[in-house]
Short mmCIF file of C-alpha atoms and ligand atoms in Angstrom, two decimals:
data_model
loop_
_atom_site.label_atom_id
_atom_site.label_comp_id
_atom_site.label_asym_id
_atom_site.label_seq_id
_atom_site.Cartn_x
_atom_site.Cartn_y
_atom_site.Cartn_z
CA MET A 263 0.46 -5.42 9.80
CA LEU A 264 -1.22 -8.04 11.98
CA LEU A 265 -0.38 -8.09 15.66
CA ARG A 266 -1.45 -10.45 18.42
CA TYR A 267 -2.68 -9.28 21.79
CA ARG A 268 -3.04 -11.90 24.47
CA TYR A 269 -4.94 -11.64 27.76
CA ARG A 270 -5.70 -14.01 30.57
CA ILE A 271 -9.40 -14.84 30.77
CA TYR A 272 -11.45 -16.28 33.62
CA PRO A 273 -14.38 -18.36 32.36
CA THR A 274 -16.95 -19.47 34.93
CA ARG A 275 -17.54 -23.15 35.57
CA PRO A 276 -20.40 -23.48 33.03
CA GLN A 277 -18.33 -21.50 30.52
CA ARG A 278 -15.41 -23.87 31.08
CA THR A 279 -17.73 -26.79 30.37
CA ALA A 280 -18.95 -25.13 27.16
CA LEU A 281 -15.35 -24.36 26.17
CA ALA A 282 -14.31 -27.95 26.83
CA ARG A 283 -17.01 -29.03 24.40
CA ALA A 284 -15.79 -26.54 21.78
CA PHE A 285 -12.15 -27.62 22.26
CA GLY A 286 -13.17 -31.27 21.91
CA CYS A 287 -15.20 -30.66 18.74
CA ALA A 288 -12.46 -28.54 17.15
CA ARG A 289 -9.90 -31.22 17.96
CA VAL A 290 -12.05 -34.00 16.50
CA VAL A 291 -12.70 -32.08 13.26
CA PHE A 292 -9.01 -31.24 12.95
CA ASN A 293 -8.03 -34.86 13.54
CA ASP A 294 -10.71 -36.15 11.14
CA ALA A 295 -9.33 -33.81 8.47
CA VAL A 296 -5.77 -35.05 9.05
CA ALA A 297 -6.98 -38.67 8.95
CA ALA A 298 -8.92 -38.07 5.72
CA ARG A 299 -5.87 -36.57 4.05
CA LYS A 300 -3.57 -39.33 5.27
CA HIS A 301 -6.08 -41.84 3.90
CA ALA A 302 -6.30 -40.05 0.55
CA TYR A 303 -2.52 -39.96 0.37
CA THR A 304 -2.06 -43.70 1.02
CA GLN A 305 -4.80 -44.49 -1.54
CA GLY A 306 -3.11 -42.31 -4.14
CA LEU A 307 -6.16 -40.03 -4.29
CA PRO A 308 -5.98 -36.25 -4.82
CA TYR A 309 -5.72 -33.90 -1.85
CA PRO A 310 -9.26 -33.42 -0.45
CA THR A 311 -10.13 -29.74 -0.45
CA GLN A 312 -11.54 -27.86 2.48
CA ALA A 313 -14.97 -27.67 0.82
CA VAL A 314 -15.10 -31.44 0.34
CA LEU A 315 -14.03 -32.07 3.93
CA SER A 316 -16.45 -29.47 5.26
CA LYS A 317 -19.32 -31.36 3.69
CA ALA A 318 -18.13 -34.80 4.80
CA LEU A 319 -16.70 -34.04 8.25
CA ILE A 320 -19.12 -31.36 9.44
CA THR A 321 -22.41 -31.19 7.54
CA GLU A 322 -22.85 -34.91 6.95
CA ALA A 323 -21.07 -36.02 10.12
CA LYS A 324 -23.57 -34.07 12.24
CA ARG A 325 -26.32 -36.37 10.93
CA THR A 326 -24.56 -39.50 12.20
CA ALA A 327 -24.94 -40.87 15.73
CA GLU A 328 -21.18 -40.75 16.47
CA ARG A 329 -20.75 -37.12 15.51
CA ALA A 330 -24.18 -35.63 16.27
CA TRP A 331 -22.66 -33.68 19.20
CA LEU A 332 -20.74 -31.51 16.73
CA GLY A 333 -24.04 -29.60 16.45
CA GLU A 334 -23.68 -28.41 20.05
CA VAL A 335 -20.92 -25.92 19.29
CA SER A 336 -20.69 -22.86 17.07
CA SER A 337 -20.16 -24.00 13.49
CA VAL A 338 -17.51 -21.32 12.99
CA VAL A 339 -15.36 -23.16 15.52
CA LEU A 340 -15.58 -26.27 13.34
CA GLN A 341 -14.88 -24.37 10.11
CA GLN A 342 -11.85 -22.74 11.70
CA ALA A 343 -10.53 -26.13 12.82
CA LEU A 344 -10.76 -27.30 9.19
CA ALA A 345 -9.04 -24.13 8.04
CA ASP A 346 -6.27 -24.73 10.58
CA ALA A 347 -5.71 -28.27 9.29
CA ASP A 348 -5.68 -26.97 5.72
CA ARG A 349 -3.14 -24.27 6.55
CA ALA A 350 -0.94 -26.79 8.39
CA TYR A 351 -0.88 -28.92 5.20
CA LYS A 352 -0.20 -25.95 2.92
CA ASN A 353 2.72 -24.89 5.16
CA PHE A 354 4.02 -28.44 5.09
CA PHE A 355 3.84 -28.60 1.26
CA ALA A 356 5.47 -25.18 0.94
CA SER A 357 8.23 -26.31 3.27
CA LEU A 358 8.76 -29.52 1.24
CA SER A 359 9.08 -27.62 -2.02
CA GLY A 360 11.39 -25.04 -0.44
CA LYS A 361 8.90 -22.21 -0.96
CA ARG A 362 8.70 -21.63 2.76
CA SER A 363 11.87 -20.52 4.52
CA GLY A 364 12.80 -21.66 7.97
CA PRO A 365 13.04 -25.15 9.38
CA ARG A 366 11.72 -28.16 7.48
CA MET A 367 8.27 -28.96 8.74
CA GLY A 368 6.73 -32.36 9.26
CA PRO A 369 3.20 -33.22 8.15
CA PRO A 370 0.41 -32.12 10.53
CA ARG A 371 0.00 -34.41 13.51
CA PHE A 372 -3.09 -35.47 15.40
CA LYS A 373 -3.99 -33.15 18.27
CA ARG A 374 -4.05 -34.68 21.69
CA ARG A 375 -6.47 -34.21 24.53
CA THR A 376 -3.56 -33.49 26.87
CA GLY A 377 -1.98 -30.76 24.75
CA THR A 378 -2.79 -27.07 24.49
CA GLN A 379 -6.41 -26.68 23.38
CA THR A 380 -7.54 -23.92 21.04
CA VAL A 381 -10.65 -22.66 19.29
CA ARG A 382 -10.82 -19.68 16.98
CA PHE A 383 -13.69 -17.30 16.42
CA THR A 384 -13.80 -14.90 13.50
CA ARG A 385 -15.81 -11.73 13.37
CA ASN A 386 -18.60 -13.33 11.40
CA ALA A 387 -19.19 -15.59 14.38
CA HIS A 388 -20.22 -12.47 16.27
CA PHE A 389 -17.60 -12.60 18.96
CA LYS A 390 -17.60 -9.21 20.54
CA VAL A 391 -15.84 -7.13 23.18
CA LEU A 392 -18.75 -5.67 25.12
CA ASP A 393 -19.09 -2.30 26.76
CA ASN A 394 -18.89 -4.01 30.13
CA ASP A 395 -15.37 -5.22 29.13
CA ARG A 396 -16.42 -8.84 28.81
CA LEU A 397 -15.78 -10.97 25.76
CA ARG A 398 -18.90 -12.50 24.25
CA LEU A 399 -18.34 -15.84 22.52
CA PRO A 400 -21.07 -17.76 20.65
CA LYS A 401 -22.50 -20.67 22.65
CA ILE A 402 -20.04 -19.90 25.49
CA GLY A 403 -21.27 -16.64 27.01
CA GLU A 404 -19.74 -13.42 28.32
CA VAL A 405 -16.27 -14.18 29.63
CA LYS A 406 -14.28 -12.05 32.07
CA VAL A 407 -11.00 -10.72 30.61
CA ALA A 408 -7.99 -9.29 32.47
CA TRP A 409 -7.25 -6.35 30.17
CA SER A 410 -3.56 -5.74 30.85
CA ARG A 411 -3.52 -3.17 28.02
CA ARG A 412 -6.01 -1.75 25.56
CA LEU A 413 -6.61 -3.26 22.14
CA PRO A 414 -5.42 -0.64 19.61
CA ALA A 415 -8.22 -1.42 17.15
CA GLU A 416 -11.13 -3.72 16.45
CA PRO A 417 -9.81 -7.33 16.41
CA SER A 418 -10.50 -9.53 13.37
CA SER A 419 -10.37 -12.85 15.20
CA VAL A 420 -9.86 -14.29 18.64
CA THR A 421 -8.32 -17.61 19.62
CA VAL A 422 -9.26 -19.01 23.00
CA ILE A 423 -6.47 -21.08 24.47
CA LYS A 424 -6.36 -23.50 27.37
CA THR A 425 -2.88 -24.49 28.48
CA PRO A 426 -2.08 -27.98 29.80
CA THR A 427 -1.83 -26.38 33.25
CA GLY A 428 -5.43 -25.20 33.05
CA LYS A 429 -5.01 -21.48 32.35
CA TYR A 430 -7.20 -19.73 29.79
CA TYR A 431 -6.18 -16.96 27.40
CA ALA A 432 -7.77 -14.94 24.63
CA SER A 433 -5.42 -14.04 21.78
CA PHE A 434 -6.75 -11.30 19.50
CA VAL A 435 -5.51 -10.54 16.00
CA VAL A 436 -5.53 -6.82 15.29
CA ALA A 437 -4.60 -5.10 12.03
CA VAL A 438 -2.61 -1.92 12.60
CA ASP A 439 -0.88 0.50 10.25
CA GLY A 440 2.86 -0.08 9.88
CA GLY A 441 5.18 1.84 12.13
CA THR A 442 2.95 2.05 15.19
CA ASP A 443 5.96 1.99 17.47
CA LEU A 444 8.02 4.25 15.23
CA ALA A 445 10.99 5.24 17.33
CA GLU A 446 13.08 8.41 17.18
CA PRO A 447 15.75 7.70 14.52
CA ILE A 448 19.30 7.48 15.82
CA ALA A 449 21.47 9.66 13.64
CA TYR A 450 25.06 8.91 14.53
CA HIS A 451 26.92 6.41 12.45
CA GLU A 452 28.07 4.12 15.26
CA ALA A 453 24.49 3.18 16.10
CA GLU A 454 24.65 0.13 13.89
CA THR A 455 25.41 -3.37 15.04
CA GLY A 456 25.93 -6.82 13.67
CA ILE A 457 24.74 -9.69 15.80
CA ASP A 458 26.81 -12.86 15.99
CA LEU A 459 24.74 -15.63 17.55
CA GLY A 460 26.33 -18.47 19.43
CA LEU A 461 26.04 -21.00 22.18
CA LYS A 462 28.50 -19.83 24.81
CA ASP A 463 27.39 -16.24 24.50
CA PHE A 464 23.86 -15.88 23.26
CA ALA A 465 24.96 -13.01 21.05
CA VAL A 466 27.94 -10.75 20.42
CA LEU A 467 27.22 -7.13 19.47
CA ARG A 468 29.34 -4.27 18.22
CA GLY A 469 32.54 -3.65 20.10
CA GLY A 470 32.57 -7.20 21.50
CA LYS A 471 29.63 -6.45 23.79
CA THR A 472 28.07 -9.77 24.73
CA ILE A 473 24.64 -10.99 25.75
CA ALA A 474 25.33 -13.99 27.97
CA SER A 475 23.17 -17.06 27.58
CA PRO A 476 20.95 -17.00 30.69
CA LYS A 477 21.63 -19.57 33.37
CA PHE A 478 17.97 -20.56 33.54
CA PHE A 479 18.24 -22.13 30.07
CA ARG A 480 20.46 -24.87 31.47
CA ARG A 481 18.67 -25.10 34.80
CA MET A 482 15.25 -25.48 33.19
CA LYS A 483 16.58 -27.95 30.68
CA ARG A 484 17.81 -30.17 33.52
CA LYS A 485 14.51 -29.86 35.39
CA LEU A 486 12.52 -30.66 32.29
CA LYS A 487 14.60 -33.73 31.49
CA LYS A 488 14.14 -35.05 35.00
CA ALA A 489 10.39 -34.48 34.93
CA GLN A 490 10.09 -36.08 31.47
CA ARG A 491 12.01 -39.13 32.66
CA ALA A 492 9.73 -39.43 35.69
CA LEU A 493 6.70 -39.17 33.43
CA SER A 494 7.94 -41.92 31.12
CA ARG A 495 8.22 -44.30 34.10
CA LYS A 496 4.62 -43.83 35.22
CA GLN A 497 2.02 -46.35 34.21
CA ARG A 498 -0.30 -45.37 31.38
CA GLY A 499 -3.69 -44.16 32.54
CA SER A 500 -2.62 -43.90 36.20
CA LYS A 501 -3.24 -40.92 38.48
CA ASN A 502 0.49 -40.56 39.02
CA ARG A 503 0.99 -40.26 35.30
CA ALA A 504 -1.52 -37.43 35.12
CA LYS A 505 0.31 -35.69 37.98
CA ALA A 506 3.69 -36.17 36.33
CA ARG A 507 2.29 -34.83 33.07
CA LEU A 508 1.01 -31.71 34.81
CA LYS A 509 4.45 -31.20 36.29
CA VAL A 510 6.07 -31.39 32.85
CA ALA A 511 3.47 -28.96 31.50
CA LYS A 512 4.15 -26.51 34.34
CA ILE A 513 7.87 -26.55 33.61
CA HIS A 514 7.18 -25.96 29.90
CA GLU A 515 4.99 -23.03 30.84
CA ARG A 516 7.63 -21.51 33.11
CA ILE A 517 10.27 -21.90 30.43
CA LYS A 518 8.01 -20.21 27.92
CA VAL A 519 7.23 -17.25 30.14
CA SER A 520 10.78 -16.60 31.32
CA ARG A 521 12.19 -17.12 27.84
CA SER A 522 9.69 -14.71 26.35
CA ASP A 523 10.38 -12.04 29.01
CA TRP A 524 14.10 -12.41 28.57
CA VAL A 525 13.93 -12.24 24.76
CA ASN A 526 11.70 -9.13 24.89
CA LYS A 527 14.19 -7.39 27.14
CA GLN A 528 17.11 -8.08 24.79
CA VAL A 529 15.16 -7.11 21.69
CA HIS A 530 13.95 -3.91 23.32
CA ARG A 531 17.46 -2.82 24.23
CA ILE A 532 18.98 -3.62 20.82
CA VAL A 533 16.24 -1.76 18.94
CA ALA A 534 16.43 1.21 21.33
CA GLU A 535 20.19 1.55 20.87
CA ASN A 536 20.67 0.82 17.18
CA GLN A 537 19.48 2.36 13.95
CA GLY A 538 20.88 -0.48 11.82
CA ILE A 539 20.60 -4.11 12.94
CA TYR A 540 22.23 -6.92 10.98
CA VAL A 541 21.98 -10.53 11.95
CA GLU A 542 22.99 -13.95 10.73
CA ASP A 543 20.10 -15.86 9.22
CA LEU A 544 20.44 -18.98 11.31
CA HIS A 545 18.56 -22.08 10.41
CA VAL A 546 16.80 -22.58 13.70
CA ARG A 547 15.71 -26.17 14.03
CA GLY A 548 12.08 -27.20 14.44
CA LEU A 549 10.66 -27.58 17.89
CA GLY A 550 9.16 -31.04 18.21
CA GLN A 551 7.58 -31.72 21.57
CA GLY A 552 9.85 -34.62 22.43
CA ARG A 553 12.96 -32.65 21.69
CA ALA A 554 11.90 -29.71 23.82
CA ALA A 555 14.52 -30.32 26.48
CA LYS A 556 17.27 -29.99 23.92
CA SER A 557 15.88 -26.89 22.39
CA VAL A 558 15.38 -24.32 25.15
CA HIS A 559 18.24 -22.37 23.64
CA ASP A 560 17.17 -22.98 20.01
CA ALA A 561 13.63 -21.88 20.75
CA ALA A 562 14.94 -18.69 22.31
CA LEU A 563 17.04 -18.05 19.18
CA GLY A 564 14.07 -18.47 16.87
CA MET A 565 11.92 -16.23 19.03
CA PHE A 566 14.72 -13.66 19.32
CA LEU A 567 15.18 -13.42 15.54
CA ALA A 568 11.47 -13.19 14.78
CA ARG A 569 10.76 -10.53 17.40
CA LEU A 570 13.89 -8.56 16.61
CA GLU A 571 12.91 -8.34 12.96
CA SER A 572 9.34 -7.36 13.70
CA LYS A 573 10.25 -4.78 16.33
CA ALA A 574 13.02 -3.32 14.18
CA HIS A 575 10.57 -2.86 11.29
CA ARG A 576 7.93 -1.37 13.52
CA ALA A 577 10.45 1.09 14.95
CA GLY A 578 11.60 2.08 11.46
CA ARG A 579 15.10 0.63 11.90
CA THR A 580 17.20 -0.78 9.10
CA PHE A 581 17.25 -4.54 9.40
CA ALA A 582 18.91 -7.23 7.28
CA ARG A 583 19.56 -10.93 7.57
CA VAL A 584 22.93 -12.11 6.31
CA ASP A 585 22.95 -15.45 4.49
CA ARG A 586 23.92 -18.27 6.80
CA PHE A 587 26.60 -19.43 4.33
CA PHE A 588 28.32 -16.06 4.47
CA PRO A 589 31.75 -16.85 6.04
CA SER A 590 31.43 -14.36 8.89
CA THR A 591 33.85 -16.27 11.12
CA ARG A 592 36.49 -17.13 8.51
CA LEU A 593 36.76 -13.74 6.90
CA CYS A 594 39.50 -11.44 8.24
CA SER A 595 37.77 -8.10 8.77
CA ALA A 596 41.07 -6.27 8.28
CA CYS A 597 42.28 -7.64 4.92
CA GLY A 598 39.37 -9.72 3.60
CA ALA A 599 41.29 -13.00 3.36
CA LEU A 600 39.60 -16.27 4.38
CA THR A 601 42.09 -17.07 7.09
CA GLY A 602 39.85 -17.52 10.14
CA PRO A 603 39.03 -20.73 12.00
CA LYS A 604 36.63 -23.18 10.41
CA GLY A 605 34.82 -26.42 11.15
CA LEU A 606 34.41 -27.96 14.56
CA ASP A 607 37.96 -27.13 15.60
CA GLY A 608 37.17 -23.52 14.89
CA LEU A 609 34.50 -23.54 17.58
CA ARG A 610 37.19 -23.87 20.22
CA THR A 611 39.40 -21.12 18.81
CA ARG A 612 38.66 -17.87 20.64
CA ARG A 613 41.49 -15.78 19.18
CA TRP A 614 43.37 -16.12 15.94
CA ALA A 615 45.95 -14.25 13.92
CA CYS A 616 45.60 -13.50 10.22
CA GLY A 617 48.60 -13.55 7.84
CA CYS A 618 48.17 -9.80 7.52
CA GLY A 619 49.33 -9.45 11.14
CA VAL A 620 46.00 -8.59 12.78
CA VAL A 621 44.95 -10.66 15.80
CA HIS A 622 41.19 -11.19 16.10
CA ASP A 623 38.72 -12.16 18.75
CA ARG A 624 36.65 -14.68 16.82
CA ASP A 625 33.19 -13.38 17.70
CA ALA A 626 34.05 -9.67 17.55
CA ASN A 627 35.52 -10.23 14.08
CA ALA A 628 32.40 -12.11 13.00
CA GLU A 629 30.22 -9.24 14.23
CA ILE A 630 32.16 -6.74 12.08
CA ASN A 631 31.75 -8.94 8.99
CA ILE A 632 28.04 -9.48 9.62
CA ARG A 633 27.54 -5.75 10.12
CA ARG A 634 29.34 -4.82 6.89
CA GLU A 635 27.56 -7.46 4.84
CA GLY A 636 24.23 -6.39 6.38
CA GLN A 637 24.92 -2.75 5.53
CA ARG A 638 25.76 -3.76 1.96
CA LEU A 639 22.54 -5.80 1.62
CA ALA A 640 20.43 -3.06 3.19
CA SER A 641 21.79 -0.40 0.84
CA LEU A 642 21.21 -2.71 -2.15
CA ALA A 643 17.66 -3.25 -0.98
CA ALA A 644 17.22 0.49 -0.62
CA GLY A 645 18.18 0.87 -4.27
CA HIS A 646 21.58 2.53 -3.79
CA THR A 647 24.49 1.29 -5.81
CA GLU A 648 27.99 1.51 -4.52
ZN1 LIG B 742 43.93 -10.35 7.50
#
């Protein structure tokens, strides 16, 4: 299993200059690759392969006056930028054809100077964690790292990131054996929960236990909207616009950090307390930049599901996603009739009575149904027949 380990890094001024050059070159190669593929598409030509683009956009481009400066950075950085563009296209095609689950993806977009900047180094580029705890990067130097925890094994690649607010990080990919965090199994039968995800409550667990949607979701959403409006009123190219953009970026960063902390806390608790975890497979919408204000909650949902699944697997828990068309809300958990609330009206119904005489709390009933369906799917997957 591949895990990411991320640390803050503190490049010196000359290292920041060298990194800026690498970021710029990687961005240009990525954008040239996107442009070449857009061009091929509009001309009805076949998809240019990575090898073809490598020759045209790196090897040959370096010999031209406009792109000669590509030679100033490590060539692995340029190759990785091409690989990133290629992967973005392959994901997009897979998403179009339905081979990739999750939200529909748009085609790759041009990278902007004002966005998050990244460069990736693979092992064959001789990046190295040195004995003096510094990270050596080709054509950059030995960079100081704040090691908040140890790397569990030799990393296979490192991505250097610069956020729009000017912070630098190193994100290492490390291959580890499955089950590194294997937790003590929980034996008793009640330690299984369905998870009903919603808007009012973030999630409802077994026994009607709720995880409230944090207040900062709404607060940050308001702040972000205000800052984005202010930014849109500033004149292009002005100093005030740059300031307003930094403000927006800082809010994004704060949202990201608090959301991530909050999600980790919830995931940790659920995995610690449950041996079986069953969740609705929501179709979490894509997270376009412009729509960010709308999607603080959606982004948290997507992150929650992904981390829950990964942590549950690592801890050796049983985990299953229940199809999103499974009628968890409509099904009466007592008699199995489809008598529950449906449609938009149903969203307002908190309690309902089934013809069989049982009165349900909507979300608690949904949790029971999700749990049972999840248990059924998990036992099927485990090869048991009922
Ligand atoms: Zn009933």
